[in-house]
Short mmCIF file of C-alpha atoms in Angstrom, two decimals:
data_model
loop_
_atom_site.label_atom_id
_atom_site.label_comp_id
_atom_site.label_asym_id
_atom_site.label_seq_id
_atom_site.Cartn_x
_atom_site.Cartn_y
_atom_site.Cartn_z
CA UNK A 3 0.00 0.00 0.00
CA UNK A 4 2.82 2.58 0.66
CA UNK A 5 5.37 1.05 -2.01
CA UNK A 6 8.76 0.38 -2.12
CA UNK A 7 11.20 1.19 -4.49
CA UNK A 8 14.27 -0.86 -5.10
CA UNK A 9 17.92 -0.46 -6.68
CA UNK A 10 19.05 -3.97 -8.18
CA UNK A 11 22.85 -4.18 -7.78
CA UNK A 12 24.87 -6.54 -11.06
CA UNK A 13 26.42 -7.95 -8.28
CA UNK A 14 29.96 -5.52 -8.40
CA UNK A 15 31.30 -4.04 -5.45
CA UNK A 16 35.10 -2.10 -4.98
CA UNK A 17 36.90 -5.67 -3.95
CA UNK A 18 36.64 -6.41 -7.60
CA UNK A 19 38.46 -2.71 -8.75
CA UNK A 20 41.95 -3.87 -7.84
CA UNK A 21 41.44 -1.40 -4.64
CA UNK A 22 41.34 -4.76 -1.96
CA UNK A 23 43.77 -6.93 -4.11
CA UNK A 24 40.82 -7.33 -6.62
CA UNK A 25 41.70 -6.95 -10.55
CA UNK A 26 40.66 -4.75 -12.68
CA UNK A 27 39.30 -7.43 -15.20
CA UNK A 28 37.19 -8.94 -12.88
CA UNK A 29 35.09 -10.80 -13.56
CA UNK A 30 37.15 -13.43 -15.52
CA UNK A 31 34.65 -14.77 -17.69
CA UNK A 32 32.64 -11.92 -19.30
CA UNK A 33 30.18 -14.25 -21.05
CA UNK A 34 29.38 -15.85 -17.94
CA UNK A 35 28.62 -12.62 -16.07
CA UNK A 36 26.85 -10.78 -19.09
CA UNK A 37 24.64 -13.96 -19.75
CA UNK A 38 23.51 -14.07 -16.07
CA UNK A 39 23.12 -10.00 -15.67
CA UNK A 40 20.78 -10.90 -18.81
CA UNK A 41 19.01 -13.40 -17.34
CA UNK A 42 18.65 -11.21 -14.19
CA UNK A 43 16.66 -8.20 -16.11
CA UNK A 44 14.61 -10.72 -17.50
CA UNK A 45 13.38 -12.31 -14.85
CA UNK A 46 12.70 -8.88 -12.57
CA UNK A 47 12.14 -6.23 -15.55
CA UNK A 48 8.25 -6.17 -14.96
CA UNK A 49 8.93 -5.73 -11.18
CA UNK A 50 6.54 -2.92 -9.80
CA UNK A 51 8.98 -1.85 -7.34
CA UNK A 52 11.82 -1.63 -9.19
CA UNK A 53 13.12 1.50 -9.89
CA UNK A 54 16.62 1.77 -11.69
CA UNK A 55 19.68 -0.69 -12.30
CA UNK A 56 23.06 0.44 -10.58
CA UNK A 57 26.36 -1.40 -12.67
CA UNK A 58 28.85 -0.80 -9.35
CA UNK A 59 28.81 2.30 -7.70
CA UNK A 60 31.58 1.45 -5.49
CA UNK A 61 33.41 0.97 -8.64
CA UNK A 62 36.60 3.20 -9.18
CA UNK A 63 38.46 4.65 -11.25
CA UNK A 64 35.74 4.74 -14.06
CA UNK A 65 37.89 4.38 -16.61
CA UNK A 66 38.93 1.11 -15.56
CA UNK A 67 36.59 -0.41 -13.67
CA UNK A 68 33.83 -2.66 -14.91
CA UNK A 69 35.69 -3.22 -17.69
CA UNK A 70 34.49 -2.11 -21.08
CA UNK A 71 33.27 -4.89 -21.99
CA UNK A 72 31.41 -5.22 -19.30
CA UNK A 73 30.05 -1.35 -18.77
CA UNK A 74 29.18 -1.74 -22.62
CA UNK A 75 27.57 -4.71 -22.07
CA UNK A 76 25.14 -4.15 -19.24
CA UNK A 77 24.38 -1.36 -21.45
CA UNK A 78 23.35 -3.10 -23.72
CA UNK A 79 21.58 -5.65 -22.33
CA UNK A 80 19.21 -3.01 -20.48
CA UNK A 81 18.71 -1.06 -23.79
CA UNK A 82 17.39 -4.14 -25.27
CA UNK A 83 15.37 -5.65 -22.56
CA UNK A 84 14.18 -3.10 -20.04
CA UNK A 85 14.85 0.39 -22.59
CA UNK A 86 11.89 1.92 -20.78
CA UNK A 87 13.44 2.19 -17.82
#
């Protein structure tokens, strides 16, 4: 009755920036991650509550960290399944 509004995370957080002896290429198999960050908006795209998709906002330097491939990815993968968002 009063809502909720949520934030889902694509599961990257600053251990994975080389900051906390991370790498910067994390994760190590982009596929992998990209397929499951796919499945992900799938599944909880028609959510109600959900409001927005956040790609690592602990994530730093931005330049570097997700990597491209990964940043252009999850771009992608919202543009084509969630674009109204």
């Amino acid at each position: 009755r009063l809502g909720i509004l949520v934030m889902q995370e694509f599961w990257m957080s600053g251990d994975n920036n080389g900051r906390w002896a991370g790498s910067y290429d994390w994760p190590n198999d982009h596929d992998s991650y990209l397929a499951q960050a796919q499945d992900m908006v799938k599944m909880i795209r028609r959510h109600p509550s959900l409001m927005f998709y956040c790609a690592g906002n602990e994530l730093w330097p931005s330049d570097k960290s997700p990597p491209r491939r990964i940043q252009y990815g999850l771009s992608q993968i919202i543009h084509d399944f969630d674009e109204d968002r």
